[in-house]
CSV table of C-alpha atoms in Angstrom, one decimal:
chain,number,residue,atom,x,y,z
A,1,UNK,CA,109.0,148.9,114.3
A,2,UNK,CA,105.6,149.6,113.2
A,3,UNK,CA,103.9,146.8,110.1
A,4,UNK,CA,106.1,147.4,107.6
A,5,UNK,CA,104.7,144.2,105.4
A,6,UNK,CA,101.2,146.4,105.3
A,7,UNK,CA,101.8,149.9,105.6
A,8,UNK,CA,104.5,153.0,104.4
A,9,UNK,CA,107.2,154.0,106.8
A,10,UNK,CA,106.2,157.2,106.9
A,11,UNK,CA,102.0,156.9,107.2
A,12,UNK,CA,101.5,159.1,110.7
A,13,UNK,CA,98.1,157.3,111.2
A,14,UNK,CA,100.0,153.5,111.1
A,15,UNK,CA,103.4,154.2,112.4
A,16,UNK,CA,103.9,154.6,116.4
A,17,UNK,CA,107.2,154.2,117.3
A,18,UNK,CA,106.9,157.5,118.7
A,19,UNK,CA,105.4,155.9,121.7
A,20,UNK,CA,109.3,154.1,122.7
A,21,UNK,CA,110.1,157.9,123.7
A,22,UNK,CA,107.8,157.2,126.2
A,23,UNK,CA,108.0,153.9,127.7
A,24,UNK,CA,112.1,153.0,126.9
A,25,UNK,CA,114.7,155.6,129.3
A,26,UNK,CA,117.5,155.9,127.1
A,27,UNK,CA,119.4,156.1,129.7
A,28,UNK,CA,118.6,152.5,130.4
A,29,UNK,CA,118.3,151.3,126.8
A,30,UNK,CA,119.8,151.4,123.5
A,31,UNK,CA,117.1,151.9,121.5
A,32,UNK,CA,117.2,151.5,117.6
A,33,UNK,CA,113.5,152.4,115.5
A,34,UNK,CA,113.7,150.3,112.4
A,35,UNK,CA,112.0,152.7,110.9
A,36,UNK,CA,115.5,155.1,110.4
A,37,UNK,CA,117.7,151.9,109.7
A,38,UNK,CA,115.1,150.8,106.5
A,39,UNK,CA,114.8,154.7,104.9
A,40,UNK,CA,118.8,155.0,104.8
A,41,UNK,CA,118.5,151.3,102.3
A,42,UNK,CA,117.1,152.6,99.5
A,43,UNK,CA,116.4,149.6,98.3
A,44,UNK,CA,114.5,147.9,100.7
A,45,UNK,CA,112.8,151.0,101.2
A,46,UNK,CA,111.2,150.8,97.5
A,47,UNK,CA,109.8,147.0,98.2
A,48,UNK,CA,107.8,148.7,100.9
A,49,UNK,CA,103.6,149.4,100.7
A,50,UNK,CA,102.4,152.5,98.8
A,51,UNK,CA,100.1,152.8,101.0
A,52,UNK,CA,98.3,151.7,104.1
A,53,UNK,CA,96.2,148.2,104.2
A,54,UNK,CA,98.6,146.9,101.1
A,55,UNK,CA,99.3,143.5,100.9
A,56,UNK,CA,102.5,142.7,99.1
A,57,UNK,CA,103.5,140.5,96.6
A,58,UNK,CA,105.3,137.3,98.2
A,59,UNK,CA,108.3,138.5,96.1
A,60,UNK,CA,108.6,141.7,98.1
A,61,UNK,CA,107.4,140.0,101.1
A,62,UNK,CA,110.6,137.9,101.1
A,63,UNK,CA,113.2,140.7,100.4
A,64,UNK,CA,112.2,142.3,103.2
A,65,UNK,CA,112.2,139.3,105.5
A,66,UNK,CA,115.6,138.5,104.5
A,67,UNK,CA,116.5,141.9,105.3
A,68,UNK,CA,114.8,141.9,108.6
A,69,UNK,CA,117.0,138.4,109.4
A,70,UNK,CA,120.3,140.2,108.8
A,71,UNK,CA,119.2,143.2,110.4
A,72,UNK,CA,117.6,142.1,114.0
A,73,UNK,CA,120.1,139.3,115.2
A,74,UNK,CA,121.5,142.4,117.4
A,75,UNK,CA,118.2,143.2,119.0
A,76,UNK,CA,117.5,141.8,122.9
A,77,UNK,CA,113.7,142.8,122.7
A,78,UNK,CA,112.0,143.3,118.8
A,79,UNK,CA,108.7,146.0,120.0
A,80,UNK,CA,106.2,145.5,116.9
A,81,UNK,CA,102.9,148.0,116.8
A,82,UNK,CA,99.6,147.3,115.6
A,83,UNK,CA,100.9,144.0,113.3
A,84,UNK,CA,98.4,142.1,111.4
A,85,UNK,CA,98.6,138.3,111.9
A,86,UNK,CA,100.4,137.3,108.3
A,87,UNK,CA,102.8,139.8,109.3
A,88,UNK,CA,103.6,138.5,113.2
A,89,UNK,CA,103.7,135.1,111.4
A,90,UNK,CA,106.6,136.5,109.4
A,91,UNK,CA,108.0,137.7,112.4
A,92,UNK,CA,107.9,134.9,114.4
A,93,UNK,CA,109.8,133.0,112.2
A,94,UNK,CA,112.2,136.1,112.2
A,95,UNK,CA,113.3,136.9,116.1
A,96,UNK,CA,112.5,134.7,118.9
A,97,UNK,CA,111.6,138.0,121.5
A,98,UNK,CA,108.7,140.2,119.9
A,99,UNK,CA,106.4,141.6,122.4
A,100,UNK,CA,103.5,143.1,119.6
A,101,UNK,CA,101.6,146.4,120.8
A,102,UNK,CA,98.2,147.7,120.2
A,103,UNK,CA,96.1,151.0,121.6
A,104,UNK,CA,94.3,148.7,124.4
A,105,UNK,CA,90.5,147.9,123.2
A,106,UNK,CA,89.5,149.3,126.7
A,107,UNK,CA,89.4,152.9,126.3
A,108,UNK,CA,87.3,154.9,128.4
A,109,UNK,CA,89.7,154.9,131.6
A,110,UNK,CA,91.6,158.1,132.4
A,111,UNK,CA,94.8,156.9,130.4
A,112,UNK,CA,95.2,155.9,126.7
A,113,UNK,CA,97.0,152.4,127.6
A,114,UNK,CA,98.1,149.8,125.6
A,115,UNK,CA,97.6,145.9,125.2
A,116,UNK,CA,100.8,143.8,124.9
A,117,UNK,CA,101.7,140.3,123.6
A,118,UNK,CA,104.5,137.9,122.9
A,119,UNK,CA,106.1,135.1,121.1
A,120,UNK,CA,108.3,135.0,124.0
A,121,UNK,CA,106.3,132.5,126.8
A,122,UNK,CA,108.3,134.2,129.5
A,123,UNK,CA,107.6,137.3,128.4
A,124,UNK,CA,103.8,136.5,127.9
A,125,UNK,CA,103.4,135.0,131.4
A,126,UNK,CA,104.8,138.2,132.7
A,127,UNK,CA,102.6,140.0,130.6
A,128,UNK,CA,99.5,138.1,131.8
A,129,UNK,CA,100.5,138.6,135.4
A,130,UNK,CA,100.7,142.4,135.3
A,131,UNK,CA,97.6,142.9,133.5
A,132,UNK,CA,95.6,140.6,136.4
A,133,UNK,CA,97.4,143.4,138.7
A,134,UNK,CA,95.9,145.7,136.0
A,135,UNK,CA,92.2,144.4,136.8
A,136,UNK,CA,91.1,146.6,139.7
A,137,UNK,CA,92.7,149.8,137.3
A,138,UNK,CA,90.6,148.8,134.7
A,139,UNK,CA,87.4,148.4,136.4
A,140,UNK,CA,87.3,151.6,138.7
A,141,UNK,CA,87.4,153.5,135.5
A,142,UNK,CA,84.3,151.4,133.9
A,143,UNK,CA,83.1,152.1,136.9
A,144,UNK,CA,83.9,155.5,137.4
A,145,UNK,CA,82.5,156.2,134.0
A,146,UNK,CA,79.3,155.0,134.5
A,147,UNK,CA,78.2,156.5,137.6
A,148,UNK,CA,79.7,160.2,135.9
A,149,UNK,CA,77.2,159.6,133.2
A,150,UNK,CA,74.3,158.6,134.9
A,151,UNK,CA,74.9,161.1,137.7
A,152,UNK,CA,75.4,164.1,135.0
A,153,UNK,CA,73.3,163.3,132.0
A,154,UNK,CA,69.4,162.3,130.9
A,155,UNK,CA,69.4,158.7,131.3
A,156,UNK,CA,68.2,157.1,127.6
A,157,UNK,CA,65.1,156.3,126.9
A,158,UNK,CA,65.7,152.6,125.9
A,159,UNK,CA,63.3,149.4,126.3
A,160,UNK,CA,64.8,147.3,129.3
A,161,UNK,CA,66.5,144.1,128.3
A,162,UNK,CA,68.4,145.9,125.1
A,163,UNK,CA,70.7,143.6,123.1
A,164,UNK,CA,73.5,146.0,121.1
A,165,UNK,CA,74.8,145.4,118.2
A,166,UNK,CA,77.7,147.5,117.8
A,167,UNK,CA,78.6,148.2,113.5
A,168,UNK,CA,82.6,148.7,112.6
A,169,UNK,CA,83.9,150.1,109.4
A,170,UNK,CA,83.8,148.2,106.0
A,171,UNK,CA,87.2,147.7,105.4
A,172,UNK,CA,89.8,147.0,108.8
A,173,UNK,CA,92.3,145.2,109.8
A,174,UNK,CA,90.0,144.3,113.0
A,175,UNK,CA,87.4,142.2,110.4
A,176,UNK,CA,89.6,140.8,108.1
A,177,UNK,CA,89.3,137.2,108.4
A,178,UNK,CA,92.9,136.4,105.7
A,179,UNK,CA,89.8,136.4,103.3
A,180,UNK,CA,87.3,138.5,103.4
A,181,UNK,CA,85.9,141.6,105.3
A,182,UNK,CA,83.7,140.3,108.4
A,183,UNK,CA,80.2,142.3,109.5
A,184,UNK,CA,77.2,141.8,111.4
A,185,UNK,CA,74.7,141.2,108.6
A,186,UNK,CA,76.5,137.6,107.9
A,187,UNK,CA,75.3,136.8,112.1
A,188,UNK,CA,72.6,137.8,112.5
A,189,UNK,CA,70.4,135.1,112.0
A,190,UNK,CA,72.0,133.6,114.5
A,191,UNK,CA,71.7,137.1,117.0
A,192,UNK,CA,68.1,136.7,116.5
A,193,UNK,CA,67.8,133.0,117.4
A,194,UNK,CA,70.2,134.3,120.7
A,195,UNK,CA,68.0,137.8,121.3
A,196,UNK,CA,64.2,136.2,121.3
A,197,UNK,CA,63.3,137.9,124.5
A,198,UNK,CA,65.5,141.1,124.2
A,199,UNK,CA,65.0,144.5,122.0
A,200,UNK,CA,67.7,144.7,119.5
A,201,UNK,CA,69.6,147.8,119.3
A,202,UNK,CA,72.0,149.3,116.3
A,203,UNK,CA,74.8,151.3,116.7
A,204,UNK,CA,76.6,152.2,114.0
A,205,UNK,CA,80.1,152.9,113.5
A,206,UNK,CA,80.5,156.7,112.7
A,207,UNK,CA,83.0,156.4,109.6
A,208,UNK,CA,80.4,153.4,108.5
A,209,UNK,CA,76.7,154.8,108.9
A,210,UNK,CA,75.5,152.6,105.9
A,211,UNK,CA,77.2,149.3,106.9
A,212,UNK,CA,74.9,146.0,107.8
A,213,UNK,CA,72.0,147.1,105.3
A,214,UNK,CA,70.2,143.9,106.6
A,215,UNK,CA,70.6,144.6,110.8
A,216,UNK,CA,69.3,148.5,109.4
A,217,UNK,CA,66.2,147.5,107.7
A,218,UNK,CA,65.5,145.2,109.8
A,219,UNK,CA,61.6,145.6,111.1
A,220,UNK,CA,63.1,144.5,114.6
A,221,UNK,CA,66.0,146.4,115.1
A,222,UNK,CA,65.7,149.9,116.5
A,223,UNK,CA,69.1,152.2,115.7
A,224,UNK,CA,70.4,154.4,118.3
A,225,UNK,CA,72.6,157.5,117.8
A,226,UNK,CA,73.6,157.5,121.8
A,227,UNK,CA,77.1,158.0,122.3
A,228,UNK,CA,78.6,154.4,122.9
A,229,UNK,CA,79.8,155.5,127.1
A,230,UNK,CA,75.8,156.6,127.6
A,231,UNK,CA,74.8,152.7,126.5
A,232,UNK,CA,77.3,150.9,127.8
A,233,UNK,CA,76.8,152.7,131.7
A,234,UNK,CA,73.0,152.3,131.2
A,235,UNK,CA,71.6,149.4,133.3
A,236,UNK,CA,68.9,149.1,130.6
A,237,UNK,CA,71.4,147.3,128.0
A,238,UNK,CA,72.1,143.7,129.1
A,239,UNK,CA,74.2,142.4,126.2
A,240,UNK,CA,76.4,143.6,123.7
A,241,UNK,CA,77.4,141.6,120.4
A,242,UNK,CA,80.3,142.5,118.1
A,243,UNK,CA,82.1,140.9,114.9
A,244,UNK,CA,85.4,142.7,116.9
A,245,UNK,CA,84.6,145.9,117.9
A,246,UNK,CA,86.8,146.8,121.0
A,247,UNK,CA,83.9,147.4,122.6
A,248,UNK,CA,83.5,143.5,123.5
A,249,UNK,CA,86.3,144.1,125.7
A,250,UNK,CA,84.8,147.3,127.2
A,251,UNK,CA,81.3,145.8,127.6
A,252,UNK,CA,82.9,143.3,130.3
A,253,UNK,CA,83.8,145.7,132.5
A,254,UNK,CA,80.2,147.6,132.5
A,255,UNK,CA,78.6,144.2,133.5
A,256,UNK,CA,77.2,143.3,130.2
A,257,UNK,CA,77.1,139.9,128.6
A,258,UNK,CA,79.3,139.8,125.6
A,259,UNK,CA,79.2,138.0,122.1
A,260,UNK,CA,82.2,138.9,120.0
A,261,UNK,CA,82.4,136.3,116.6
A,262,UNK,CA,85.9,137.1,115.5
A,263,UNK,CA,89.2,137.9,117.5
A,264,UNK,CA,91.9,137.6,114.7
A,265,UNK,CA,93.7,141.5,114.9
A,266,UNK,CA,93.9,141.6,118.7
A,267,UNK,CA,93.7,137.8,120.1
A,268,UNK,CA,92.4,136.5,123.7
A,269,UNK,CA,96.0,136.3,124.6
A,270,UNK,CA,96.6,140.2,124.3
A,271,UNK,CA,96.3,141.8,127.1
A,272,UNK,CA,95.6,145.3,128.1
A,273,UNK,CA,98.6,147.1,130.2
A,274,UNK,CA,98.4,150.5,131.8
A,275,UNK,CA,102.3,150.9,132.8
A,276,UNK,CA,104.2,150.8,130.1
A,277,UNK,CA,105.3,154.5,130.9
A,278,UNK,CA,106.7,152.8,134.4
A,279,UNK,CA,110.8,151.9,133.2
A,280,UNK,CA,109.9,149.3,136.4
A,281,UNK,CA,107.7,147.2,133.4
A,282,UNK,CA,110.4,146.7,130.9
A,283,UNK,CA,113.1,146.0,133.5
A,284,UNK,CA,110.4,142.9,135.0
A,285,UNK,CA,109.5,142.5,131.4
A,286,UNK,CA,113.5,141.8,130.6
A,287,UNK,CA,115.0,140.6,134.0
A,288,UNK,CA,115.0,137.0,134.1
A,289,UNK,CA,115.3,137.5,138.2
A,290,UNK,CA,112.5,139.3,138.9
A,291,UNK,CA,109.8,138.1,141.3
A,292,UNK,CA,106.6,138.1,139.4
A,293,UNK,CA,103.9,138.7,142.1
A,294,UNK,CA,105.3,140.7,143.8
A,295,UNK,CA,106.6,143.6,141.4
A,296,UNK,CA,104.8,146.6,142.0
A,297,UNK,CA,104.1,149.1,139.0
A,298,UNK,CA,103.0,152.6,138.4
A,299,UNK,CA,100.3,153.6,136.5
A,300,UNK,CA,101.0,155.5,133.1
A,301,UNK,CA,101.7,159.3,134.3
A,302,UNK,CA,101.1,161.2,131.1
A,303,UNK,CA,97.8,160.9,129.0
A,304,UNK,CA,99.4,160.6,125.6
A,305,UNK,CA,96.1,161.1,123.7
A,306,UNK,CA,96.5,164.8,122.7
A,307,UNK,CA,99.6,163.9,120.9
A,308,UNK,CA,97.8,161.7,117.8
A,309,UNK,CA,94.0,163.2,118.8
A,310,UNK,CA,93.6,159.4,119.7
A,311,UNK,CA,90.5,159.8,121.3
A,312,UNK,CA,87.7,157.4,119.8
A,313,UNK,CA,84.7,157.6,122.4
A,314,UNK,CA,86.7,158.8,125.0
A,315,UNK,CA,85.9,162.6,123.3
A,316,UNK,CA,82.7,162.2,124.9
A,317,UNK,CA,83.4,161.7,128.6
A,318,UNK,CA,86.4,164.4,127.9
A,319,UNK,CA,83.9,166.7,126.5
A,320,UNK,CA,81.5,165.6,129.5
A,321,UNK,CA,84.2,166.8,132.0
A,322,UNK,CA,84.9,170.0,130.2
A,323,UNK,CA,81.1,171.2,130.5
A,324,UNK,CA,80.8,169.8,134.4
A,325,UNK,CA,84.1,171.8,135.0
A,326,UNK,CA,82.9,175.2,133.1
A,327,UNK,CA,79.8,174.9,135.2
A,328,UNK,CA,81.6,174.7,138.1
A,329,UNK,CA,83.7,177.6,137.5
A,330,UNK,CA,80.6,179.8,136.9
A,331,UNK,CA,79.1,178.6,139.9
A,332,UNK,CA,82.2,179.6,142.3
A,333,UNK,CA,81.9,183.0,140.4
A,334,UNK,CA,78.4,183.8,141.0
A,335,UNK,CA,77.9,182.2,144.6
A,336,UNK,CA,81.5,181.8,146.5
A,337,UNK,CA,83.0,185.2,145.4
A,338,UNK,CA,84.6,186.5,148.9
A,339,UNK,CA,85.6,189.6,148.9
A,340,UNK,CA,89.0,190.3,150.2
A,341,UNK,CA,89.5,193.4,153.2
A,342,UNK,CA,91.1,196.7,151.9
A,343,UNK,CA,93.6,196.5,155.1
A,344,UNK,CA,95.6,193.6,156.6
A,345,UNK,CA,96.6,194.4,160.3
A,346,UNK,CA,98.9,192.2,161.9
A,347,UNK,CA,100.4,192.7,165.5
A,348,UNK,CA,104.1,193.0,165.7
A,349,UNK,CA,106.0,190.6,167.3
């Protein structure tokens, strides 16, 4: 089930059950997307949002609680994408077994993975085992990415000891505090007290170019239009600070100190997986007798990006592989043409 407390059923940018086809064998399963059961109820179907980022009335809220309590008492395993945290409250309170699914935070590595939590303790423990097996994964890719960009591109001109300050959109789920809308203009007396001896750099979000008027204006603060992979592999930026960009998490990986002020969408206890396309996950995830250290899984065989155009900065390095591989096609053209013999001879036997 996707957030049905905050957006419609039907909204292709919000709803990503699509993914189950992916990580759940049927064969295996029984899988049942809420999503169907809720548009064949006409009734609870017209107590859901208009339209994305709603917030209901507590009157509908409850309606389609209640409906949900009827409805999931069947269920083993309750998979919930991209929930807010009023709405995993709600849930909570619902089904005892929700494991809650978000697009990881780290996305530069060769796969578009997920990050995974749970109300379940067993299931989170499991959870938090196979990501620490996911580690290694995670940093050969941040590491992999670097050296491709500084091995194939001008490296940036940038003061030494840079500070970033990385801008997100005005209005998200990933800086709404249950009050207001979070940005970096509201820290940043405290950045500069933390950033005495370091050149402050501003990147802005893309969809956001006027956000943090002050941090833009600013006399001290330099904005950069780099492409986020080109400063987070450059050796010249030594910390990156964040209200809760996913870029925190992806700054820890390229050896940067990190300052993220608000964690509330995706907690510290979510944690990025790169195997849920592995039916060897969900069966550890689900099997009580399982050994936990000693499961091995598979990494996600299919890059599932194309499918949505989910690509965020990852178009960048694709884009950067593209060129290197055009070039390298042109290269065997011009300078490793063989030509083949007009005549084959070969002795009979």
């Amino acid at each position: 089930m996707c957030d049905i407390f905050s957006h419609p059923l039907h909204h292709q940018d919000t709803n990503h059950d699509w993914v189950i086809d992916f990580w759940l064998p049927k064969s295996i399963y029984k899988i049942e997307k809420a999503t169907n059961n809720i548009t064949k109820d006409e009734e609870i179907y017209s107590y859901l949002p208009d339209k994305p980022y709603s917030n209901l009335n507590n009157e509908r809220t409850e309606l389609i609680s209640n409906y949900l309590k009827n409805n999931l008492n069947h269920i083993d395993l309750v998979i919930a994408f991209e929930c807010k945290p009023e709405t995993r409250n709600i849930l909570n309170k619902i089904h005892k077994n929700i494991v809650y699914a978000f697009f990881s935070p780290l996305r530069y590595s060769d796969r578009l993975t997920f990050a995974l939590t749970s109300n379940n303790e067993e299931f989170q423990k499991k959870i938090e085992i196979a990501h620490k097996k996911a580690l290694q994964y995670y940093q050969n890719q941040a590491s992999y990415v670097s050296h491709f960009i500084n091995n194939n591109t001008t490296k940036l001109d940038i003061p030494e000891n840079s500070t970033l300050l990385i801008g997100q959109v005005e209005q998200d789920l990933a800086v709404w505090n249950g009050k207001d809308y979070l940005n970096l203009d509201q820290y940043f007396d405290d950045i500069e007290k933390k950033s005495t001896n370091s050149t402050l750099l501003y990147k802005a979000h893309p969809f956001a170019p006027d956000n943090n008027l002050k941090i833009r204006t600013n006399k001290n603060v330099t904005i950069v239009d780099a492409e986020i992979y080109q400063l987070l592999a450059s050796e010249k930026v030594k910390k990156v600070i964040t209200v809760s960009s996913s870029v925190a998490k992806e700054a820890f990986f390229f050896e940067k100190k990190v300052t993220q002020y608000f964690s509330g969408y995706i907690t510290e206890k979510t944690k990025s997986i790169p195997y849920t396309q592995d039916p060897k996950f969900w069966n550890y995830l689900l099997d009580k007798s399982n050994d936990l250290f000693t499961t091995e899984f598979n990494i996600d065989a299919i890059d599932i990006r194309p499918i949505r155009k989910t690509y965020w900065g990852y178009s960048y390095i694709s884009n950067l592989k593209f060129t290197q591989s055009t070039e390298l096609k042109e290269f065997k053209k011009k300078y490793l043409f063989i030509k083949k013999p007009k005549f084959m001879i070969s002795k009979k036997r």
